[in-house]
Tab-separated table of C-alpha atoms in Angstrom:
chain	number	residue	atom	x	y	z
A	1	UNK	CA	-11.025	-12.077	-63.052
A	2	UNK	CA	-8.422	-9.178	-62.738
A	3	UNK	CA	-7.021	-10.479	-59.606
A	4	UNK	CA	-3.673	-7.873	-60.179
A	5	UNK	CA	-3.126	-4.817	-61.863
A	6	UNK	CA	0.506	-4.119	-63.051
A	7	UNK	CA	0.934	-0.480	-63.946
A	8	UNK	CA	3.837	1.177	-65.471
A	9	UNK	CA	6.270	-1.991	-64.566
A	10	UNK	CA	5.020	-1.565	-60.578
A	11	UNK	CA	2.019	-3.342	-59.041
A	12	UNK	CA	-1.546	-0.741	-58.482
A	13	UNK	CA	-3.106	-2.727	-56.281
A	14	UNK	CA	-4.589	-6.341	-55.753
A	15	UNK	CA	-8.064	-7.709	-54.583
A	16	UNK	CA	-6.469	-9.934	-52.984
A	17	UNK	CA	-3.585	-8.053	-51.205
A	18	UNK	CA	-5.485	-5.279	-50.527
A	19	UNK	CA	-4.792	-1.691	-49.849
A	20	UNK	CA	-6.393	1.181	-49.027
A	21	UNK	CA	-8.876	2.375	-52.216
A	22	UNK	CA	-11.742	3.925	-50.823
A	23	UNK	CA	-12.176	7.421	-50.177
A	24	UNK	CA	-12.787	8.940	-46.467
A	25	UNK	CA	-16.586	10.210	-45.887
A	26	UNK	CA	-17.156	13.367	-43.155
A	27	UNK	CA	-19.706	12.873	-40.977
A	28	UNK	CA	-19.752	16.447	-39.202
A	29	UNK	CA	-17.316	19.026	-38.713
A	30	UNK	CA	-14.976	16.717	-37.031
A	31	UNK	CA	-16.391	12.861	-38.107
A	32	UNK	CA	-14.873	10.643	-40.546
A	33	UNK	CA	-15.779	7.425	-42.088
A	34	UNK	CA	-13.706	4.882	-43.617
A	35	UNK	CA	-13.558	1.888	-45.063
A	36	UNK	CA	-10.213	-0.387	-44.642
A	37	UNK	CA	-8.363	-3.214	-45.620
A	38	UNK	CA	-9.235	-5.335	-42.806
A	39	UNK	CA	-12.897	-5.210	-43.625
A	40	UNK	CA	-13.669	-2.758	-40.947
A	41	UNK	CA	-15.979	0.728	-41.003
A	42	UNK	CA	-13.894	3.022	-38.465
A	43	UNK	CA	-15.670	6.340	-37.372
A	44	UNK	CA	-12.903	8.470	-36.024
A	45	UNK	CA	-12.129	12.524	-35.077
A	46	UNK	CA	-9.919	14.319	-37.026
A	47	UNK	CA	-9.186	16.626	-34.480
A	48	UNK	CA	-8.255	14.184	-31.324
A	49	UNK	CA	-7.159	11.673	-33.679
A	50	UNK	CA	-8.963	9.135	-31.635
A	51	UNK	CA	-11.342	6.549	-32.826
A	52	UNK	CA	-15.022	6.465	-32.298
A	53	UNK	CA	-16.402	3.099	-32.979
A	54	UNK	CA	-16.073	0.127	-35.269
A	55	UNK	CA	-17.196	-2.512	-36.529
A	56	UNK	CA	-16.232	-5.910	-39.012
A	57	UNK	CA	-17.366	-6.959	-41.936
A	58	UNK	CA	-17.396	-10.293	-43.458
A	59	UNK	CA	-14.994	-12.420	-45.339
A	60	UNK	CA	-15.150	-13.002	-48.909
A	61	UNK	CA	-13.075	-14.674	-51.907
A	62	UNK	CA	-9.621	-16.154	-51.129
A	63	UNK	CA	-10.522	-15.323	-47.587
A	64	UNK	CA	-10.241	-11.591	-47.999
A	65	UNK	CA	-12.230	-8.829	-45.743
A	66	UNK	CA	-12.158	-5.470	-47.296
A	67	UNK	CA	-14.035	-2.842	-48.023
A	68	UNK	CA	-12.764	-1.051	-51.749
A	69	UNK	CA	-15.632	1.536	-52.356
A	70	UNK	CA	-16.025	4.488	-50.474
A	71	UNK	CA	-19.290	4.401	-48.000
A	72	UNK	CA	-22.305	6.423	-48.100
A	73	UNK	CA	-23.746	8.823	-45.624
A	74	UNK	CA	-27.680	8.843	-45.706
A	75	UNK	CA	-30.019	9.453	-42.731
A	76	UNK	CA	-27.853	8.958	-40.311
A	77	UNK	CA	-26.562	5.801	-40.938
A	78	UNK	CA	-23.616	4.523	-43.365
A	79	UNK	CA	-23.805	2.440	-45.882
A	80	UNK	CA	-21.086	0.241	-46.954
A	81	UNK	CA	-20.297	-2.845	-49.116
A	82	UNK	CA	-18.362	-5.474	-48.274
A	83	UNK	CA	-15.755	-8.107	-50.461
A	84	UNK	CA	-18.216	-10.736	-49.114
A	85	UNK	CA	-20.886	-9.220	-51.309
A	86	UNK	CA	-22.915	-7.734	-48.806
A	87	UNK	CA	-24.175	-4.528	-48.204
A	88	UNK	CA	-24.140	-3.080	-44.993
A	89	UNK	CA	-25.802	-0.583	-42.943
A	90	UNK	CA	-24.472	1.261	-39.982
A	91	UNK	CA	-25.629	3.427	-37.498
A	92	UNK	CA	-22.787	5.347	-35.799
A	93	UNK	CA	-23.337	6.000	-33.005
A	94	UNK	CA	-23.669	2.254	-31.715
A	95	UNK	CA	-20.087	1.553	-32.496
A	96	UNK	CA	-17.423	0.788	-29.900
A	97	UNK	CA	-13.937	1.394	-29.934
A	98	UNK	CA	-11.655	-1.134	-31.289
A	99	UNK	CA	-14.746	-3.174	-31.319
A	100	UNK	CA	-14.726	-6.611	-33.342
A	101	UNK	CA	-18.293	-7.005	-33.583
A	102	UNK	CA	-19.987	-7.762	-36.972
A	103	UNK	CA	-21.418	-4.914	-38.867
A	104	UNK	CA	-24.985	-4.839	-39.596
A	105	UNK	CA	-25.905	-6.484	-42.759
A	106	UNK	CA	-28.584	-4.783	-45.540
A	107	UNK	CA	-28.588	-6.403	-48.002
A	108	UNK	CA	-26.661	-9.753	-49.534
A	109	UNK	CA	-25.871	-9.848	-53.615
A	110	UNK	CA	-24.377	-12.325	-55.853
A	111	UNK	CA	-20.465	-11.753	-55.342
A	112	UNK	CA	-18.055	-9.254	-54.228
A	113	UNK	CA	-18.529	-6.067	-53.894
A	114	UNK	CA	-15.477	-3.344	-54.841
A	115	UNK	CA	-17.199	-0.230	-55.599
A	116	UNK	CA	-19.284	2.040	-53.568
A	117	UNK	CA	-23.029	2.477	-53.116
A	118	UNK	CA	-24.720	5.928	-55.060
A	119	UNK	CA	-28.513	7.026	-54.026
A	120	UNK	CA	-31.144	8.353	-56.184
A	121	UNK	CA	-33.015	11.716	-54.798
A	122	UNK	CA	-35.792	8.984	-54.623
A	123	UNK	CA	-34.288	6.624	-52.391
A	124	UNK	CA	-32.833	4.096	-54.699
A	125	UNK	CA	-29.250	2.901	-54.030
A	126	UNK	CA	-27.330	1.528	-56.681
A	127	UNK	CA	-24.264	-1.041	-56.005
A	128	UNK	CA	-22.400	-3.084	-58.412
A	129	UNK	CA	-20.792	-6.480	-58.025
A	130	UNK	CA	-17.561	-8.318	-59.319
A	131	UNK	CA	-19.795	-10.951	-60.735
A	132	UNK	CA	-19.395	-14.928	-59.738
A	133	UNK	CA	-16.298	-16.887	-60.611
A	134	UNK	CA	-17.601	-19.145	-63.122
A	135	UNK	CA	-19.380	-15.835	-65.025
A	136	UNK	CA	-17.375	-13.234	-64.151
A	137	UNK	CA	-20.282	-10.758	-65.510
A	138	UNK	CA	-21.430	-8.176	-62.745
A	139	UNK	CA	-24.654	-7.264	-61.435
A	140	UNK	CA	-25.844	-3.603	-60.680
A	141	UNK	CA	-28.503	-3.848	-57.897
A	142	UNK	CA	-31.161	-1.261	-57.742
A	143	UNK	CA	-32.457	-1.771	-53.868
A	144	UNK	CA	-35.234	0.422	-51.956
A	145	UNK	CA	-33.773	1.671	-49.211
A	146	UNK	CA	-36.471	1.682	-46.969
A	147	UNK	CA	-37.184	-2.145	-47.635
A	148	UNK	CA	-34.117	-3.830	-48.916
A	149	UNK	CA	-35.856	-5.084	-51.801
A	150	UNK	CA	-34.396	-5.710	-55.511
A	151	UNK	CA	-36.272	-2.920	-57.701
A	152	UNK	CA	-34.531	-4.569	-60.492
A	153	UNK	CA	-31.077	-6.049	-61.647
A	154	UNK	CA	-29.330	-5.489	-64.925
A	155	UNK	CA	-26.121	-8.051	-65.748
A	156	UNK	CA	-23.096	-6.023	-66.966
A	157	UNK	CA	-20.617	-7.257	-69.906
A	158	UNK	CA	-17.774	-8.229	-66.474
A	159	UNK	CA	-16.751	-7.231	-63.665
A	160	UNK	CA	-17.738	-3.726	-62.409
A	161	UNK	CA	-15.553	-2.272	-59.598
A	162	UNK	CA	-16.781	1.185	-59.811
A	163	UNK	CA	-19.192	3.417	-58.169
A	164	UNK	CA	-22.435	3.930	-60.348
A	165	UNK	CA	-22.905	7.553	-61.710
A	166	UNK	CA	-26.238	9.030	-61.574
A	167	UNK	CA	-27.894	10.773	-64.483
A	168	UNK	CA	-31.325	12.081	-65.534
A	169	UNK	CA	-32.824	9.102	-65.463
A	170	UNK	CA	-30.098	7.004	-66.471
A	171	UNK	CA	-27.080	5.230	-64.047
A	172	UNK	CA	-24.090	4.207	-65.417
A	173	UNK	CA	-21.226	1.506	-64.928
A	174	UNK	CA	-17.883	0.806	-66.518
A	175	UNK	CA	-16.578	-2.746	-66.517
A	176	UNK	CA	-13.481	-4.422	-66.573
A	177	UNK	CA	-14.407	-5.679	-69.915
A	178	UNK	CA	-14.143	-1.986	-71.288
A	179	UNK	CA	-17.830	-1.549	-71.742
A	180	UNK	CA	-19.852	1.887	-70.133
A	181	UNK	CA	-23.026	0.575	-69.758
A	182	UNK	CA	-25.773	3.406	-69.887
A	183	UNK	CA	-28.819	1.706	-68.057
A	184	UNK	CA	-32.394	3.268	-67.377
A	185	UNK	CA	-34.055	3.955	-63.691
A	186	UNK	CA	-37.193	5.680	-64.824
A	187	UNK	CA	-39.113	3.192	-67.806
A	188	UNK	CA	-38.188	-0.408	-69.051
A	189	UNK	CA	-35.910	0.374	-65.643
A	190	UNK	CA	-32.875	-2.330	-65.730
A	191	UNK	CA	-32.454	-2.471	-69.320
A	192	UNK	CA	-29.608	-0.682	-71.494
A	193	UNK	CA	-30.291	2.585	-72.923
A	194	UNK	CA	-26.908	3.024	-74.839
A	195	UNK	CA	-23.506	1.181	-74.534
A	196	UNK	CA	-19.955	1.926	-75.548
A	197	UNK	CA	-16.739	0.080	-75.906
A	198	UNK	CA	-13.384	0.887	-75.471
A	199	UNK	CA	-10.355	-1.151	-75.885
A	200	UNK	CA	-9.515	-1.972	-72.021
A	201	UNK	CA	-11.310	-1.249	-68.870
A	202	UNK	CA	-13.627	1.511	-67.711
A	203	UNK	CA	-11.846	3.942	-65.350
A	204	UNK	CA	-13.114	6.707	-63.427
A	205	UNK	CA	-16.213	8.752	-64.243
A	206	UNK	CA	-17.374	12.270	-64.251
A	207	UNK	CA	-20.913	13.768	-65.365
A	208	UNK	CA	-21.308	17.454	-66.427
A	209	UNK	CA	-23.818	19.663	-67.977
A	210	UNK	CA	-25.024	16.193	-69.850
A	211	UNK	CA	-21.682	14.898	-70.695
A	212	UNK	CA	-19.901	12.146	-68.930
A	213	UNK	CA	-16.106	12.211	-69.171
A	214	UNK	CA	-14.902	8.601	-69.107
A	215	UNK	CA	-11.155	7.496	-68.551
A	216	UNK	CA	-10.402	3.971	-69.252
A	217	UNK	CA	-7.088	1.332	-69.142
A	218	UNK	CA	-6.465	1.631	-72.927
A	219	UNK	CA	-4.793	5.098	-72.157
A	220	UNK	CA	-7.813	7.142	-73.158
A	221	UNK	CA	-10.287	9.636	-71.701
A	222	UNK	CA	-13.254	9.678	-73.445
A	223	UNK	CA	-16.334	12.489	-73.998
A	224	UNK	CA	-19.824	11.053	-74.232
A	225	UNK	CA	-23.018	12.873	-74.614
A	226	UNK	CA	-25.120	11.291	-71.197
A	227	UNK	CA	-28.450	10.626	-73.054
A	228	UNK	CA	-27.309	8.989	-76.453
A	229	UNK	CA	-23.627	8.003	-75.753
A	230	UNK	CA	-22.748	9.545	-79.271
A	231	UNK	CA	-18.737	11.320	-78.898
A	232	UNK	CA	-18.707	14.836	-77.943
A	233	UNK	CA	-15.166	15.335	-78.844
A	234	UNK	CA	-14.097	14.725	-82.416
A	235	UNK	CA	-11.882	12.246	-80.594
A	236	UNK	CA	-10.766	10.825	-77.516
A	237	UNK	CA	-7.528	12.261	-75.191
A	238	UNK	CA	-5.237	9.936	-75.642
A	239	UNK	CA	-2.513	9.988	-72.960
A	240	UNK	CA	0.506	7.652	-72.358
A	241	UNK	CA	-0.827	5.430	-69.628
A	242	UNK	CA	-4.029	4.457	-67.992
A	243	UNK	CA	-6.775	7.340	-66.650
A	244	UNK	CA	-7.887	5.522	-63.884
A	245	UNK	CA	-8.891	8.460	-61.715
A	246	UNK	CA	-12.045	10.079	-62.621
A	247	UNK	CA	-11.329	13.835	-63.798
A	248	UNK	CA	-12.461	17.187	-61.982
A	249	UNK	CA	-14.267	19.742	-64.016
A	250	UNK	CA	-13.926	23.124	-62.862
A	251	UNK	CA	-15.299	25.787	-65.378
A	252	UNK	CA	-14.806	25.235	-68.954
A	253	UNK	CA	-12.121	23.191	-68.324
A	254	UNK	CA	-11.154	19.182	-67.382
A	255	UNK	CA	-8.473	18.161	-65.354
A	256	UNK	CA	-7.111	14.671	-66.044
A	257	UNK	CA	-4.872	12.711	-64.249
A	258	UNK	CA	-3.208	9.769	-65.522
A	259	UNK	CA	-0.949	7.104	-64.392
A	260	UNK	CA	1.588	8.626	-66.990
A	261	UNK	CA	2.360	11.012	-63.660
A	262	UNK	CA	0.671	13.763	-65.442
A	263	UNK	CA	-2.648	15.905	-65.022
A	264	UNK	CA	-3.205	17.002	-68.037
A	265	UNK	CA	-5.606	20.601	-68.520
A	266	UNK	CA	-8.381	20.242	-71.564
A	267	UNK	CA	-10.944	22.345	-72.821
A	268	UNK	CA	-14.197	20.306	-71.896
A	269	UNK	CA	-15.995	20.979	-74.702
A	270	UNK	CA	-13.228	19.829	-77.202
A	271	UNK	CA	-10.977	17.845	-75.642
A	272	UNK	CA	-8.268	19.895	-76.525
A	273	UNK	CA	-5.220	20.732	-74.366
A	274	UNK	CA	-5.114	24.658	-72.940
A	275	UNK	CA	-1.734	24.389	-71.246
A	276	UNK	CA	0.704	22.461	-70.605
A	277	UNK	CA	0.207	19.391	-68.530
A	278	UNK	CA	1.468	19.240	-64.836
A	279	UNK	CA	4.320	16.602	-64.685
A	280	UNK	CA	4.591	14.700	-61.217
A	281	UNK	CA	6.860	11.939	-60.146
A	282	UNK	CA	4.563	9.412	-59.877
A	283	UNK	CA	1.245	7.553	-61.413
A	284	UNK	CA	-1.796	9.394	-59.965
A	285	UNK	CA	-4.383	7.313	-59.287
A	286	UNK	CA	-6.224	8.964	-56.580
A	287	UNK	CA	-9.386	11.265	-58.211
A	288	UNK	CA	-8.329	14.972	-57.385
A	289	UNK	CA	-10.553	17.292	-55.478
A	290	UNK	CA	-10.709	21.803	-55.882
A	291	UNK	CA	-9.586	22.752	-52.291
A	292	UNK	CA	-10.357	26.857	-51.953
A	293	UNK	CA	-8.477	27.740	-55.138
A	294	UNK	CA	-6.077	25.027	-55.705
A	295	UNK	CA	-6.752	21.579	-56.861
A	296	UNK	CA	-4.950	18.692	-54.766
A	297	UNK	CA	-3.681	15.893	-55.929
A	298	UNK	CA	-1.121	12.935	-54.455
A	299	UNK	CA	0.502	10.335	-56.412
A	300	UNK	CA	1.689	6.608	-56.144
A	301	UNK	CA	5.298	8.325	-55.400
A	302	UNK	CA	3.952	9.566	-52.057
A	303	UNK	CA	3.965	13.401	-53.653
A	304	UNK	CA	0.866	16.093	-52.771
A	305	UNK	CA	0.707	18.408	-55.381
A	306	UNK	CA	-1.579	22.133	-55.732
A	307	UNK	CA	-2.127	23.424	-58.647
A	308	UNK	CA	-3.418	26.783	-59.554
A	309	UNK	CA	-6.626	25.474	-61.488
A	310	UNK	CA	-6.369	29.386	-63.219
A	311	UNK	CA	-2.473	29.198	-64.442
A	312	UNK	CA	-2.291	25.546	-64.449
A	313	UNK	CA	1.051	26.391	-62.438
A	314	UNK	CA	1.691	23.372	-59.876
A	315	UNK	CA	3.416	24.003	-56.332
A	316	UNK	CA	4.762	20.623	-54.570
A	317	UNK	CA	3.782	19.784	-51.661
A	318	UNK	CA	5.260	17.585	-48.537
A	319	UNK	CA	5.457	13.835	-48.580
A	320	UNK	CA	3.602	11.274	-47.170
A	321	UNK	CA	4.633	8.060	-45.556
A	322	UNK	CA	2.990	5.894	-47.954
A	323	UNK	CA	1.352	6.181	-51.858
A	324	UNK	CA	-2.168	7.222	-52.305
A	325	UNK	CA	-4.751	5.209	-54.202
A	326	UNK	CA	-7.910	6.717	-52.530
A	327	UNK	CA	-9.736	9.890	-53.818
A	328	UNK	CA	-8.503	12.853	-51.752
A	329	UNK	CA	-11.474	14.827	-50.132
A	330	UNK	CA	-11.693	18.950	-49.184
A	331	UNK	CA	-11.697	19.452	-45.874
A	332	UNK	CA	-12.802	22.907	-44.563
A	333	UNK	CA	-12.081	26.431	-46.385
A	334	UNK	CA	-9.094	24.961	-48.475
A	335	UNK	CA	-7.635	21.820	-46.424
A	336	UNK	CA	-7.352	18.259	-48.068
A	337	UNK	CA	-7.682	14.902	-46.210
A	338	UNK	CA	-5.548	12.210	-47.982
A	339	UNK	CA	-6.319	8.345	-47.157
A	340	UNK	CA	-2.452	6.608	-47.532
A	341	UNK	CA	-1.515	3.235	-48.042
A	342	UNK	CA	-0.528	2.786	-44.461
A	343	UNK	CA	-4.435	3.321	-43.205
A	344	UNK	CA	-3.846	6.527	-42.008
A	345	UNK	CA	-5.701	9.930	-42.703
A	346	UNK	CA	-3.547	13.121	-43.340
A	347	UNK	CA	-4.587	16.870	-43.649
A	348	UNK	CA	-2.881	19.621	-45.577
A	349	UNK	CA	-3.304	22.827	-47.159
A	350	UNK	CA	-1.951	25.090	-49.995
A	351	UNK	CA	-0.629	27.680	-47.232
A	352	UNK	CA	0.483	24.561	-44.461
A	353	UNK	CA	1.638	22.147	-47.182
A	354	UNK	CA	3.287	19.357	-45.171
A	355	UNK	CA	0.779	16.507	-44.563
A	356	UNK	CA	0.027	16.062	-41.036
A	357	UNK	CA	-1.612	12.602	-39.609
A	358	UNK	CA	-4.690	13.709	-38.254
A	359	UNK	CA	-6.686	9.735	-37.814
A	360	UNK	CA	-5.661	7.483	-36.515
A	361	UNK	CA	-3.203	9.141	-33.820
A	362	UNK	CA	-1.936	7.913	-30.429
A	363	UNK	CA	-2.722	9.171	-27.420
């Protein structure tokens, strides 16, 4: 199992010393969601800064409670999964403040859970495991979400610690092992439609117009066509560390961040660079997000960045107290929410550029 991840001479992150990974949800205007490092689901208001409710999840591996994959929002409720390999749902609005009591569980799987759930338009949620410690081979659940029943199970190369992507008719993982598994919903659902195989493990994952834009650990980003899994660039990108953040499409064009500190701009159709890459100070880990007309992005060096998406010109931001991990989310007109390491939530803008903590906040 990939207990640690050493990046660039520095330490990522560890499932078992964990830190924040999972990106905030909205719930309303005002609402957010998160998942943290002490196992807990925490509704709170951005705009008070106060918290809402709570509630615990259950421990898992080496003793650990944490939730790593960013929850879901469907019919009111919120889905989550836990490091003790459950999945839970949550209605809201019977959480207490600073509440300890145990969140309600949906649904229990084979092992650990680290990514988030996805949902089909049909009401099929998706959820991967981290796969048992004498197999170490995960398991992507398909579950009815009006039952909790297994529609069917399909046993990945390792461990899978993403969130599932879902296609036209197909879902697909990336493992550990380095191997995108492309696996039907609609017939022979749970068996493999296509795979492919890169050198190290599957980072994050973007689908567009029938093409899904892989980054993995062996330093490149790769360009797959969504049905057959046959290259769509002549190549991959290769860049000079890891893509572990899944890249933003905007146009005709790919933004890629890479824990090389750089976001580098391609055409999407060829893979080939347009501009100049944006250089940061630090490994960028966190997926980026278009806010109005400038993309956001943070780093592991505590940096926010904006960056004309147009120009490909990048502005620097203000600081924050701690690295971020966590995909950023928009937030309004052209704010972005940030989750840091220290478990707070900050808000900033192109035009107001200094982060300000906006959850959790003292009275």
């Amino acid at each position: 199992m990939f207990a640690l991840l050493v990046v660039g001479g520095c330490t990522a992150g560890s499932l078992y010393d964990p830190k924040p990974w999972a990106a905030p949800v909205l719930l309303g205007d005002e609402t957010v969601v998160i998942g943290t490092d002490t196992g807990h689901i925490v509704v709170g208001n951005i705009i008070t800064g106060l918290e809402l409710g709570r509630c615990e999840t259950g421990e898992g591996r080496n003793s650990v409670r944490a939730i790593f994959g960013a929850p879901l929002l469907h019919d009111g409720r919120i889905y989550a999964g836990g490091f003790n390999g459950v999945l839970y749902s949550v209605d809201p609005n019977s959480l207490l403040p600073e509440s300890e009591a145990e969140c309600a569980p949906f649904f229990e799987a084979d092992s650990p859970i680290v990514g988030g759930p996805a949902l089909t338009p049909d009401g099929v949620l998706l959820v991967g495991t981290e796969g048992t410690a004498d197999t170490e081979r995960g398991t992507l659940y398909a579950i009815d979400i009006a039952s909790a029943s297994t529609l069917w199970t399909f046993e990945a190369d390792s461990e899978i610690w993403g969130t599932p992507i879902i296609g036209d008719g197909l879902v697909y993982v990336g493992t550990l092992g380095g191997t995108l598994h492309a696996v039907r919903m609609d017939e022979s659902p749970g068996t493999e439609a296509w795979r492919h195989q890169a050198e190290a493990g599957i980072g994050g994952m973007t689908l567009d117009d029938g093409v899904l834009y892989a980054g993995a650990f062996d330093n490149n980003l790769y360009a797959l066509d969504a049905t057959t899994g046959a290259p769509h660039w002549p190549t991959p990108f290769t860049a000079d560390n890891w893509f572990w953040a899944a890249p933003l499409v905007i146009g005709d064009r790919l933004f890629a961040p890479s824990l090389d500190h750089s976001l580098y701009i391609l055409d999407k159709d060829s893979g080939a660079q347009v501009m100049n890459p944006v250089r940061t100070g630090g490994a960028i880990q966190s997926n980026p997000i278009l806010t109005g007309s400038h993309i956001s992005i943070a780093n592991e060096e505590k940096e926010t960045w904006w960056i004309d998406p147009v120009t490909g010109q990048g502005i620097v931001g203000g600081k924050l107290p701690d690295p971020v991990y966590a995909p950023i989310v928009a937030f309004g007109e052209s704010d972005a929410l940030f989750f840091a390491q220290d478990g707070a939530v900050y808000r900033a803008s192109p035009s107001l550029r200094q982060p300000v903590r906006v959850f959790p906040v003292d009275n």
